[in-house]
Short mmCIF file of C-alpha atoms in Angstrom, two decimals:
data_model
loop_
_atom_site.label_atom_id
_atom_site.label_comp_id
_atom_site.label_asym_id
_atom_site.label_seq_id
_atom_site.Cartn_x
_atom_site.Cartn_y
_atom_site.Cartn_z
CA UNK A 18 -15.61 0.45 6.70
CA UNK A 19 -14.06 -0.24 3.41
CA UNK A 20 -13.55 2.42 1.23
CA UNK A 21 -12.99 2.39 -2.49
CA UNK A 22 -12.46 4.29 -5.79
CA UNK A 23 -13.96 3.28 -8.68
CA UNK A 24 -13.69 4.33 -12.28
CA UNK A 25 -11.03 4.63 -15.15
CA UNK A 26 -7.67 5.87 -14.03
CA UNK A 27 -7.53 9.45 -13.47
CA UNK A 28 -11.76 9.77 -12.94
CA UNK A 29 -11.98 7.69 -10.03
CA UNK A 30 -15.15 7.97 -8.03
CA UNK A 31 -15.00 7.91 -3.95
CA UNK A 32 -17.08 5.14 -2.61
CA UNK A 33 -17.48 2.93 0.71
CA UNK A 34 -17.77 -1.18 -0.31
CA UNK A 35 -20.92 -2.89 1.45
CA UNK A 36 -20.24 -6.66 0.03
CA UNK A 37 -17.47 -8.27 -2.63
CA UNK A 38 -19.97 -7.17 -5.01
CA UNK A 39 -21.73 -3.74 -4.17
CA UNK A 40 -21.26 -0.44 -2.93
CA UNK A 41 -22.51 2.44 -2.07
CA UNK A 42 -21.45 5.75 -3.85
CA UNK A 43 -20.08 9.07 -2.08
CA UNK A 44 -19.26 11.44 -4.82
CA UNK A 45 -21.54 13.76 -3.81
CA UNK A 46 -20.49 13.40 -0.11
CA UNK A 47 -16.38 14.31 -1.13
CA UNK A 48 -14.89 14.89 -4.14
CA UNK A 49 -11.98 12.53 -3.54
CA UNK A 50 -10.66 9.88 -0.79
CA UNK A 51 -7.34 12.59 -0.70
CA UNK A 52 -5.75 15.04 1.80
CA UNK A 53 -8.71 17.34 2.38
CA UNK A 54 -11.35 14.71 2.64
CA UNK A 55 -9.18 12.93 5.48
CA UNK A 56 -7.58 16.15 6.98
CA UNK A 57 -11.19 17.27 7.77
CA UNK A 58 -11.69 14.17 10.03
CA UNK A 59 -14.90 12.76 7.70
CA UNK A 60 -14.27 9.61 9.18
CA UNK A 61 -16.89 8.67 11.57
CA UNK A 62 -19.14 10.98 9.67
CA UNK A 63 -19.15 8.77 6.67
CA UNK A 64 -20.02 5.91 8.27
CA UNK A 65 -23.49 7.29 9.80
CA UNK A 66 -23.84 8.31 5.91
CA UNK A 67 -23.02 5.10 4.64
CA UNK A 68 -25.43 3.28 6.55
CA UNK A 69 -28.31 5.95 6.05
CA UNK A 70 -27.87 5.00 2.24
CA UNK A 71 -27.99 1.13 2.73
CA UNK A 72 -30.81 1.22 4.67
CA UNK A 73 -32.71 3.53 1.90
CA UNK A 74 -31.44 0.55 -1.14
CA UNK A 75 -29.01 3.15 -2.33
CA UNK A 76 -26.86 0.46 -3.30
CA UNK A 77 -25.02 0.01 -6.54
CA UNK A 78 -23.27 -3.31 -7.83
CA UNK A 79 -19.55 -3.31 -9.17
CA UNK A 80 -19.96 -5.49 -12.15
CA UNK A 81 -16.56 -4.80 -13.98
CA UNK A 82 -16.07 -1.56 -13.00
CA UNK A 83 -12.61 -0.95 -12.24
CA UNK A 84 -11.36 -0.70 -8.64
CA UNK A 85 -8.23 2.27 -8.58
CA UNK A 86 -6.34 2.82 -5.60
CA UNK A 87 -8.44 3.96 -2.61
CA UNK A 88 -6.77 7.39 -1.97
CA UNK A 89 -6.10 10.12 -4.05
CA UNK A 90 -2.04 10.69 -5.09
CA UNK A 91 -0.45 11.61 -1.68
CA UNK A 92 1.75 14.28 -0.47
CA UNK A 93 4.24 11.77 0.07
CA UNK A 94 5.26 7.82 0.14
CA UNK A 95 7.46 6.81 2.97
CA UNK A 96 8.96 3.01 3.02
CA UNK A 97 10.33 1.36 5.77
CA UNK A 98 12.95 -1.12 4.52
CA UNK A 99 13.95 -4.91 6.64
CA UNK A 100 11.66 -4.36 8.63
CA UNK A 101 10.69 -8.18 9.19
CA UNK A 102 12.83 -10.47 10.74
CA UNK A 103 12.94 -13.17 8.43
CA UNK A 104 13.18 -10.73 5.90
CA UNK A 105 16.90 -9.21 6.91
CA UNK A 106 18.01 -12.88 7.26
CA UNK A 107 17.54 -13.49 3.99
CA UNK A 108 18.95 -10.39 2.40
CA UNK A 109 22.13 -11.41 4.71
CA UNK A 110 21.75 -8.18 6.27
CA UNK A 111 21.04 -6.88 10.11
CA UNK A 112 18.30 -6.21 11.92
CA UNK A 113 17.72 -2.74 12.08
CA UNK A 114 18.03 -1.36 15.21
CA UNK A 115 15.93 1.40 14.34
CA UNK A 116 13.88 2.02 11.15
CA UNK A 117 15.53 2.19 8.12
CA UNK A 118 13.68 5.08 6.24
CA UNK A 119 13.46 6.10 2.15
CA UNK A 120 11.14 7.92 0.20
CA UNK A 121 9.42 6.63 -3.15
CA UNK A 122 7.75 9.00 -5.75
CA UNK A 123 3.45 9.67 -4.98
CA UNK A 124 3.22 9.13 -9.18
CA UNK A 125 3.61 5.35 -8.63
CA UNK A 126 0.75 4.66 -7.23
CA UNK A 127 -1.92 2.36 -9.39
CA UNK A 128 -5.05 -0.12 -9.14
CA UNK A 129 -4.95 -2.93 -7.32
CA UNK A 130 -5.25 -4.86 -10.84
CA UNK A 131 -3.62 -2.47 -13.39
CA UNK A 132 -0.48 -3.44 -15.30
CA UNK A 133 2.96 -2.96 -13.78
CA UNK A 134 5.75 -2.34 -16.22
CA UNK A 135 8.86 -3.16 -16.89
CA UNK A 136 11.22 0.72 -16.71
CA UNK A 137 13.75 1.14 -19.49
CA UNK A 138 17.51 -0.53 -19.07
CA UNK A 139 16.09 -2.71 -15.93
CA UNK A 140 17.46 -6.08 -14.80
CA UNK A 141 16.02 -7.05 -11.72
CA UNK A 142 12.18 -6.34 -11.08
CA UNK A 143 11.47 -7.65 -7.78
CA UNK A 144 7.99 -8.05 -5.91
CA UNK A 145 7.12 -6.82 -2.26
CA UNK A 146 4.12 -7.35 -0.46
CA UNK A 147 3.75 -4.80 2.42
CA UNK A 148 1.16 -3.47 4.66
CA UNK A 149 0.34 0.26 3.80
CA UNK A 150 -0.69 2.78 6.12
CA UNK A 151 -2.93 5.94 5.27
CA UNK A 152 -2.08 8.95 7.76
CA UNK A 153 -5.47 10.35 9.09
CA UNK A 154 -4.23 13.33 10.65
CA UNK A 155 -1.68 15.64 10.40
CA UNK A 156 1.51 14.05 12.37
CA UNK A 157 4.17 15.77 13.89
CA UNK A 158 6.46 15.03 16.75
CA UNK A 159 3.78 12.83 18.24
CA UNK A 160 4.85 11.83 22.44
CA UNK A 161 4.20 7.96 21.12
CA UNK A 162 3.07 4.82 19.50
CA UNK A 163 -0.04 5.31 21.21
CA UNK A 164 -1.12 8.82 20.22
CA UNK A 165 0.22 7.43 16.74
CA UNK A 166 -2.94 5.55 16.78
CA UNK A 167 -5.10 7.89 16.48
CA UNK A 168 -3.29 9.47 13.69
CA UNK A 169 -3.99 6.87 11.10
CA UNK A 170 -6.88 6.56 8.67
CA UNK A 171 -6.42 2.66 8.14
CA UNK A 172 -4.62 -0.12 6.38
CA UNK A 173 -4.08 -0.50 2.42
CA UNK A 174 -2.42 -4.00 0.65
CA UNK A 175 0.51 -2.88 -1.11
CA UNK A 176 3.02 -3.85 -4.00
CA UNK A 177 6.30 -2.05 -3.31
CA UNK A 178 7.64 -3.22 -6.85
CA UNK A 179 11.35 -2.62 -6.77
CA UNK A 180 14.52 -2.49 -9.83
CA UNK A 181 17.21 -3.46 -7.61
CA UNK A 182 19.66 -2.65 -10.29
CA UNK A 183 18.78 0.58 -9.67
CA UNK A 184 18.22 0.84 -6.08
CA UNK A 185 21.98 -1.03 -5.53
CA UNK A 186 24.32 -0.69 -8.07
CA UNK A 187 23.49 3.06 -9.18
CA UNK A 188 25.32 5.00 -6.08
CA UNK A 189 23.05 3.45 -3.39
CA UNK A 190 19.77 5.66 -3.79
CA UNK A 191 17.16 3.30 -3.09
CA UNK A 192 14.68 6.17 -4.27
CA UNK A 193 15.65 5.49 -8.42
CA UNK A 194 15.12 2.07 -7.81
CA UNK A 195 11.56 2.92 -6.27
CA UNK A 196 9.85 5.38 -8.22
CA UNK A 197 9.02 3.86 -11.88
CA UNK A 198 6.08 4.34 -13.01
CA UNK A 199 3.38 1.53 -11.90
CA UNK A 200 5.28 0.58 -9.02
CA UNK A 201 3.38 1.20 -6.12
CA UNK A 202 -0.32 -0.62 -6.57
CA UNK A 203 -2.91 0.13 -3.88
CA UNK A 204 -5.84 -1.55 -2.95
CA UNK A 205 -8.40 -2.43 -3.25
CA UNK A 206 -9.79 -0.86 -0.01
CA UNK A 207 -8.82 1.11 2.60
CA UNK A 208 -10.12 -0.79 5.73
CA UNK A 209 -10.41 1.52 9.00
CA UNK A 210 -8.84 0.73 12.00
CA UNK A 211 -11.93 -0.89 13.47
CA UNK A 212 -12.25 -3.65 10.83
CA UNK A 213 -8.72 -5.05 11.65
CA UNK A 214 -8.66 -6.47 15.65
CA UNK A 215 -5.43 -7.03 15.46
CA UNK A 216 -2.86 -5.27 12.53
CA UNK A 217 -0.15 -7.45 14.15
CA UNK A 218 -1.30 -11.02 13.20
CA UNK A 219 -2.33 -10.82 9.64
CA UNK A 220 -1.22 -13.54 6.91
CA UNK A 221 0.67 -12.28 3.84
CA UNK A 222 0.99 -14.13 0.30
CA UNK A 223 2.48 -13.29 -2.97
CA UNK A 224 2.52 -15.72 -6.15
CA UNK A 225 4.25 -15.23 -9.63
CA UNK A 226 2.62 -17.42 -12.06
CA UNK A 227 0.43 -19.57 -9.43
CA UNK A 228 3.71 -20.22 -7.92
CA UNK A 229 3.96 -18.87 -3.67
CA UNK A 230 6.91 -16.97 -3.65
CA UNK A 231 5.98 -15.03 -0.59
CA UNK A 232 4.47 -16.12 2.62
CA UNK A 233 4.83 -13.80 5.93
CA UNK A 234 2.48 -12.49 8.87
CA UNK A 235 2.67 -9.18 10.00
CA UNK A 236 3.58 -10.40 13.35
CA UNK A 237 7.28 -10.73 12.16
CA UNK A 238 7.46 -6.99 12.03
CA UNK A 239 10.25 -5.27 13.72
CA UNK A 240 8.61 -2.07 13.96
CA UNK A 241 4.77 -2.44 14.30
CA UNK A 242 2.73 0.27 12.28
CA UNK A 243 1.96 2.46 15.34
CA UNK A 244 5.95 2.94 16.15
CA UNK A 245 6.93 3.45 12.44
CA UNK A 246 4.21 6.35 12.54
CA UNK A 247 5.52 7.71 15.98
CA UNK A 248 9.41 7.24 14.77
CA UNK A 249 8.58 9.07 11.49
CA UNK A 250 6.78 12.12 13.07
CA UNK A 251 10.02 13.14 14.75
CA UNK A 252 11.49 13.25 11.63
CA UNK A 253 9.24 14.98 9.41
CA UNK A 254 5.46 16.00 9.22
CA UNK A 255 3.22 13.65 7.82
CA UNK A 256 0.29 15.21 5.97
CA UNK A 257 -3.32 13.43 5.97
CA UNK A 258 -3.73 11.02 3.42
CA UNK A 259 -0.02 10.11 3.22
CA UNK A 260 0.87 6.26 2.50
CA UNK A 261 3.67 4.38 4.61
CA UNK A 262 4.72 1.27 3.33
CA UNK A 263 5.87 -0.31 5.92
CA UNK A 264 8.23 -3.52 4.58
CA UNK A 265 8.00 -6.85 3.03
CA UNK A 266 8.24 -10.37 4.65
CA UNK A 267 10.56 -13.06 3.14
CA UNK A 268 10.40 -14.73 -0.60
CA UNK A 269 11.41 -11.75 -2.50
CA UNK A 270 13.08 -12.41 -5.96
CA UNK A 271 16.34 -11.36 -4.86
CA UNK A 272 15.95 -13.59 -1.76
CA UNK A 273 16.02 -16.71 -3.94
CA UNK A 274 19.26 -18.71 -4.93
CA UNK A 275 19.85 -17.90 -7.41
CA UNK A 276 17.68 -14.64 -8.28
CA UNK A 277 14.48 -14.73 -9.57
CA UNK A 278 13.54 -11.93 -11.73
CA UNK A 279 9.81 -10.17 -12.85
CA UNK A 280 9.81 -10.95 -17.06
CA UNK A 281 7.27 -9.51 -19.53
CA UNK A 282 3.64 -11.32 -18.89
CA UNK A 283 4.38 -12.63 -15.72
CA UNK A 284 1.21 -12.09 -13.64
CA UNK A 285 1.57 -11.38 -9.27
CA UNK A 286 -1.12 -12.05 -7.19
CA UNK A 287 -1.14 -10.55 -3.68
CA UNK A 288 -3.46 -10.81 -0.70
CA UNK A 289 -3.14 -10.04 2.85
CA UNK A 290 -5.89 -11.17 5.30
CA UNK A 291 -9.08 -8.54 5.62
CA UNK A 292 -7.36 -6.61 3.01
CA UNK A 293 -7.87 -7.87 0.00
CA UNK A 294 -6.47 -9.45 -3.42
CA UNK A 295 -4.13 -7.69 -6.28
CA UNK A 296 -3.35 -8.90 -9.50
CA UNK A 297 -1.07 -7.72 -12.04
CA UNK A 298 0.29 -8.11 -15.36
CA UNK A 299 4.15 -7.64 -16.03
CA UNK A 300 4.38 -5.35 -18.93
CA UNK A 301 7.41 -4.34 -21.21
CA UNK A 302 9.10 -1.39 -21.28
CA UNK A 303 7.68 1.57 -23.20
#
């Protein structure tokens, strides 16, 4: 099942995607795709719903309706940082021999196709694509990866936009260089575990302009989404409808000799297989 939210920011409407170009509406089923819609375990109900409403032609087509992020503004955003392989080389840096864990601020999140911008006083705007995960249940000191499992929801694509400037050269808090606003896009679905055979073989692509700068598979991973979930848990609890992002493969704009930099009207496209497609345009700064 693919779930959506559709509607101008801030008046999104919950609904479950049947094709690329319909869907069927569940407004009246939940108020929201957000903590007490998922903490309530409406999972598997929905999709007996879903399909009663096909079947009947209660189907509804998306036209140019916009597509917002697929869950409500979490409790919380967890990152996992070099957490591919190829992605550590690159950055010069080790591989982690356990995750490396930061926060970034729930008010980032966006549409898969609204505008990114540019924060006051940055530098260096850099693109991530990651895998996202969507905590299903609440999660808290859970015995393993396994029992993770059945804590999450399902997968989201994500943009983990990032002013290094900020996250390097102002005292190290990788949270400031995080949390602008716009710099977390979501979307456009959130796919349930069952649509995804395997989370740990799916291709990853970024472009700037047309131009590939990132290309990655999830098999790279260090930490596969079931152990980040399991490692957090110890750590913290993890509230239903939470969002991990769980790292970025290589091709980042710091990654590049030298640098390469997101500039006002630069457009990033992202997809990662059985997810989806993003696009955004680079904004100034306010």
């Amino acid at each position: 099942m693919k779930l959506i939210r559709i509607g101008d920011r801030g008046h999104e409407r919950p609904a479950a995607l049947i094709s690329d170009s319909e869907y069927v509406d569940l407004s009246d089923v939940t108020p929201d795709f957000d903590e007490a819609f998922f903490g309530a375990d409406r999972l598997d109900r929905l999709q007996g719903i879903v399909a009663e409403r096909v079947a009947a032609g209660r189907v509804q087509q998306l036209g140019s309706r916009r597509v917002g992020p697929p869950i409500a503004r979490p409790h919380q955003i967890i990152c996992v940082g070099l957490n591919y392989r190829d992605h550590a080389a690159e950055t010069g840096q080790a591989v982690p021999a356990e995750p490396i864990l930061f926060t970034k601020s729930p008010n980032t999140i966006v549409g898969p196709d609204d505008d990114v911008r540019i924060p006051r006083a940055a530098t260096k705007v850099d693109w991530e694509v990651e895998l996202g995960v969507v905590i299903g249940k609440r999660a808290s000191y859970l015995a393993d990866a396994e029992e993770a499992r059945d804590h999450i929801a399902g997968w989201v694509l994500v943009n983990d936009v990032s002013e290094r400037s900020f996250q390097m050269e102002r005292g190290g808090q990788w949270l400031k260089g995080k949390s602008a606003e716009t710099f977390n896009p979501v979307g456009p679905w959130l796919v349930t575990q069952d649509e995804i055979p395997d989370v740990g073989e799916l291709d990853m692509r970024l472009s700037v302009n047309g131009i590939q700068r990132q290309r990655g598979s999830t098999s790279t991973m260090i930490f596969d989404p079931f152990a980040i979930v399991h490692y957090i848990s110890q750590f913290m609890v993890l509230e239903p409808g939470d969002l991990i992002n769980t790292g970025t493969p290589p091709g980042v704009g710091m990654g590049h000799t030298p640098p390469i930099w997101l500039r006002e009207g630069d457009v990033m496209e992202l997809h990662i297989e059985g997810l989806g497609h993003q696009r955004q345009r680079v904004l100034g700064p306010r």
